[in-house]
XYZ file of C-alpha atoms in Angstrom:
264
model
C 80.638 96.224 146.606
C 78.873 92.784 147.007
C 78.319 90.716 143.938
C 74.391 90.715 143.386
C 74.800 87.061 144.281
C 76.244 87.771 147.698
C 73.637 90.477 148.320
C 71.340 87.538 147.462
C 73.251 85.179 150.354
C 73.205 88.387 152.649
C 69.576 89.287 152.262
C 69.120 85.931 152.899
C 70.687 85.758 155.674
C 68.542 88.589 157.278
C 65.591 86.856 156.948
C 66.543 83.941 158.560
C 67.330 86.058 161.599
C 64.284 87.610 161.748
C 62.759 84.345 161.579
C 64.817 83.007 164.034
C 63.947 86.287 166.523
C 59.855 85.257 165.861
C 60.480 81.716 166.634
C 62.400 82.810 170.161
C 58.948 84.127 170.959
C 57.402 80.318 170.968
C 57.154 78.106 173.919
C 59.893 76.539 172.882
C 62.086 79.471 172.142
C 61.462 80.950 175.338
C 62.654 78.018 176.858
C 65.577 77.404 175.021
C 66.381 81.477 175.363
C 66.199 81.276 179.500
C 68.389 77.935 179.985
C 71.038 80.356 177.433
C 70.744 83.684 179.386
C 71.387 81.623 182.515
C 74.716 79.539 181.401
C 75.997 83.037 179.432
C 76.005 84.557 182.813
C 77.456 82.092 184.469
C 80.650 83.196 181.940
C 80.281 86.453 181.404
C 79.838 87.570 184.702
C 83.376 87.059 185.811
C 84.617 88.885 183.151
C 86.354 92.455 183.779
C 87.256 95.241 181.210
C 84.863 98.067 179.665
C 83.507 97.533 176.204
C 81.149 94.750 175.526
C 80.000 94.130 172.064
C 77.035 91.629 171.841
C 76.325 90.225 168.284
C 72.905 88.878 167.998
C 69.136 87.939 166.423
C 68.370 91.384 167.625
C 68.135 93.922 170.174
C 64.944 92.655 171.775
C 66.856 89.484 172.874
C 69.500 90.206 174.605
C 71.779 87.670 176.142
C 74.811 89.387 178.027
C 73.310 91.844 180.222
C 74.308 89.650 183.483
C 77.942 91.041 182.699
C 79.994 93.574 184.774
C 81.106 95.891 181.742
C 79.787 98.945 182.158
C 79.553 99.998 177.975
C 77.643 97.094 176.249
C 76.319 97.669 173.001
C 74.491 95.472 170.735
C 75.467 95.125 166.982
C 72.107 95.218 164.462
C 72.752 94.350 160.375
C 70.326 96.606 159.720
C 68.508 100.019 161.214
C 65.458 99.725 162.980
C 63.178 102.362 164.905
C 63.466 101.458 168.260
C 67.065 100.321 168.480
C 68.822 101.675 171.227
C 70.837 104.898 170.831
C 74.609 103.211 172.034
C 73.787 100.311 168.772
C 76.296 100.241 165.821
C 74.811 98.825 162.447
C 76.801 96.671 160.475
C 76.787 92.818 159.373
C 78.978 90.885 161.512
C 81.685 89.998 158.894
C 82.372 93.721 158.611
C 82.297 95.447 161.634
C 83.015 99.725 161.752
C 85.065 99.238 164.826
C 88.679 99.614 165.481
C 91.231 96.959 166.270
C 91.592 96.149 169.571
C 89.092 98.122 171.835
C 86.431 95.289 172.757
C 86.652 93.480 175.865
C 83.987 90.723 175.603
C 82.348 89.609 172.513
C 79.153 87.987 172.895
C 78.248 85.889 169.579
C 74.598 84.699 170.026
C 73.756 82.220 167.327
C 74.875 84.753 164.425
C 76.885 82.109 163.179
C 74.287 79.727 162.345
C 72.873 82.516 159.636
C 75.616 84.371 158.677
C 76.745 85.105 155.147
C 80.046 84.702 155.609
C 80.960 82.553 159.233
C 84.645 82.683 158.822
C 85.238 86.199 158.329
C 82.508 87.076 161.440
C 85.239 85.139 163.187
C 88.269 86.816 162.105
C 86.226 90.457 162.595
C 85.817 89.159 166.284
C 89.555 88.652 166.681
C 90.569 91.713 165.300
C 88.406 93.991 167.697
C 89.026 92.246 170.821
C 91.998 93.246 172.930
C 94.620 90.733 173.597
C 93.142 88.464 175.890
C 90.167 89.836 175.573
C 87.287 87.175 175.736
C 84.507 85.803 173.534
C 81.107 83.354 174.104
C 80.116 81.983 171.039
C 76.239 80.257 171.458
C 74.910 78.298 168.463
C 72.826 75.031 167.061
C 74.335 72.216 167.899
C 73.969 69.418 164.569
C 74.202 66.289 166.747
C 71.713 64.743 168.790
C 67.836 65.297 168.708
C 67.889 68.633 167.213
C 70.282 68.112 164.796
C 68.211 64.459 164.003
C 64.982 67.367 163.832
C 66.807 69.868 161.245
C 68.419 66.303 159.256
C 64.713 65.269 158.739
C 62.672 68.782 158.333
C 62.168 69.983 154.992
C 63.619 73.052 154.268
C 60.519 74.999 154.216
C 59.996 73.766 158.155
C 61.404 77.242 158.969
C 63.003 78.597 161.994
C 64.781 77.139 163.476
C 65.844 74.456 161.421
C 66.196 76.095 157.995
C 69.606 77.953 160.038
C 73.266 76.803 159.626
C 73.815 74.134 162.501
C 78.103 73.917 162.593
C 79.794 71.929 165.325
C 80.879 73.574 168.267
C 84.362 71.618 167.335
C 84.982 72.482 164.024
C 84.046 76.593 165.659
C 86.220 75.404 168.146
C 89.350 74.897 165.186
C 88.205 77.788 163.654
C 89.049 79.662 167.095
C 92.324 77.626 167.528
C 93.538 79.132 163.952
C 92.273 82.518 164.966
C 95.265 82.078 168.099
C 92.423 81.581 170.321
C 92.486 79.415 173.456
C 89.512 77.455 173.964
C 88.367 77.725 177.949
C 85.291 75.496 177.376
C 83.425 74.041 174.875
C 79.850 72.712 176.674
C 76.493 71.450 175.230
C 72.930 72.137 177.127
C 69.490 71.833 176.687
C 68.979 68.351 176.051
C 64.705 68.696 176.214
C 63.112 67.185 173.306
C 62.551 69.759 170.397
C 58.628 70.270 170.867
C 56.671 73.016 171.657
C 54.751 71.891 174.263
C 55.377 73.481 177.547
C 54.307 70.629 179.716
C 57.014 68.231 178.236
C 59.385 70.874 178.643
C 58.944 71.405 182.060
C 58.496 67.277 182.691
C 61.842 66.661 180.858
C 64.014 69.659 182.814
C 65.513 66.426 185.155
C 67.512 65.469 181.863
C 69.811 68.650 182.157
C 70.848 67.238 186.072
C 71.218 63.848 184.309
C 73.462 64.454 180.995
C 77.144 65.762 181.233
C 77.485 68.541 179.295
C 81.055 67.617 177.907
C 78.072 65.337 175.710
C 77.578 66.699 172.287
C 73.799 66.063 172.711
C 72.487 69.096 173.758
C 70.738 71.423 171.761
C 73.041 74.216 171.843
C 76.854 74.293 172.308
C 78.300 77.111 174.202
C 82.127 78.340 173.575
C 84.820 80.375 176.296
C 87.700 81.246 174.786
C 90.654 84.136 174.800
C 92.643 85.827 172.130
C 96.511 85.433 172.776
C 97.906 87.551 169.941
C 99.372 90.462 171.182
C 97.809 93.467 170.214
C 98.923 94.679 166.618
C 100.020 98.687 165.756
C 97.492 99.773 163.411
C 99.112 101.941 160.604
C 97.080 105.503 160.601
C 95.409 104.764 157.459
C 91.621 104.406 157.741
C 89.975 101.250 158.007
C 87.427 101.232 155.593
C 84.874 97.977 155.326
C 84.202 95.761 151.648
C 80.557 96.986 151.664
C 78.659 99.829 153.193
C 77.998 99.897 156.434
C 76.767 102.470 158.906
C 78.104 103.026 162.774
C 75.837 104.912 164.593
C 77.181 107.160 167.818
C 77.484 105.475 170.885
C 74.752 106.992 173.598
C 76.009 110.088 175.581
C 75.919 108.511 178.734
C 78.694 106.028 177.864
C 80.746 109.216 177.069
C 83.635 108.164 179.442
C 84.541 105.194 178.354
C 83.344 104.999 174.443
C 84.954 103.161 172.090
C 87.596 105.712 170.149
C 86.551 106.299 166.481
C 89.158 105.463 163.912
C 90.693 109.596 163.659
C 90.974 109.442 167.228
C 93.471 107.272 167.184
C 97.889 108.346 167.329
């Protein structure tokens, strides 16, 4: 069970994401969330396989649906009433899902609030299939959004109260995890102001800047686990704290992921 000062951190860390879901609803935010959807599926829509898990702010965002899997489900850290039916609850540093199913992991700025970053990594790598894939979306610290967060005070809110880590040091963290790094690419270099007229007068700068620049206000990760796939000893899997998988839908019957008795 969590220490009551993690299930301080963690309840923290749900707020912040439902903050940051509100704020994707500003001018801003909407902007920001269109420029993502379109270089996601730019990736993601040349990858093959099945399962597609898609860790997010929340259902009502969704970033990987330009994808070619034909199961995606989203991943929610808590229950809500109109989730859909295929969702699995959990936090994203302990997911109820086997080793080795998933075929593309979509992480959608979860890092930037998570409780614990490192292990929401290593859960990635342990349900993806070997070479299965991963896009990892988050703040980038650098430039004029991370110069916006370094001089907001910390009740400025969402988004800027989040966890900005360089795409570089997730990048390492990857590299540990025996990924291999594809691309690691920056966008949306528009100033960070909610005004939809500069937004739209400023949209030349993304023809303009490379984005190999660290400048942008999001970096956006392709990489590929290389360890082979490991044989899971038929003892169940059980998580640190509760969590709570719900069924996947009946119409993704065929091709669902296999619960952890199902397995030899």
């Amino acid at each position: 069970m969590p220490t009551l000062n993690e299930q301080e951190l963690i309840k923290r860390a749900l707020s912040q994401q439902e903050a940051l879901e509100s704020w994707f609803q500003t001018t801003l935010g909407r902007a920001l969330l269109a420029d993502q959807r379109d270089k996601i599926e730019a990736v993601v829509s040349r990858v093959v396989g099945v399962h597609q898990a898609e860790l997010g702010i929340s259902h009502r965002i969704p970033v990987g649906n330009a994808s070619n899997l034909s199961h995606r489900f989203a991943v929610l850290p808590k229950q809500v009433p109109d989730q859909p039916d295929d969702s699995v609850v959990a936090l994203p540093h302990e997911l109820p899902i086997v080793h080795d199913v998933v075929d593309l992991v979509i992480v959608h700025h979860v890092l930037d609030f998570a409780y614990d970053p490192h292990q929401t990594l290593r859960e990635v790598a342990r349900i993806l299939k070997s070479s299965g894939q991963v896009v990892i979306v988050g703040f980038n610290p650098y430039g004029l959004w991370g110069w916006r967060r370094l001089f907001s005070r910390k009740s400025s809110g969402s988004p800027w109260d989040s966890r900005f880590i360089a795409g570089r040091r997730i990048e390492d963290w990857l590299q540990l995890l025996d990924f291999r790094v594809d691309s690691l690419s920056y966008h949306f270099f528009r100033l960070p102001l909610n005004s939809a007229g500069l937004i739209q007068r400023l949209a030349w700068l993304e023809r303009l800047l490379n984005p190999a620049l660290p400048l942008g206000a999001y970096y956006l990760i392709h990489a590929q686990k290389q360890v082979a796939s490991r044989v899971v000893p038929k003892t169940k899997w059980q998580p640190s704290a509760k969590v709570v998988g719900l069924p996947l839908a009946n119409r993704f019957k065929s091709s669902k992921l296999p619960h952890e008795s199902e397995r030899p």
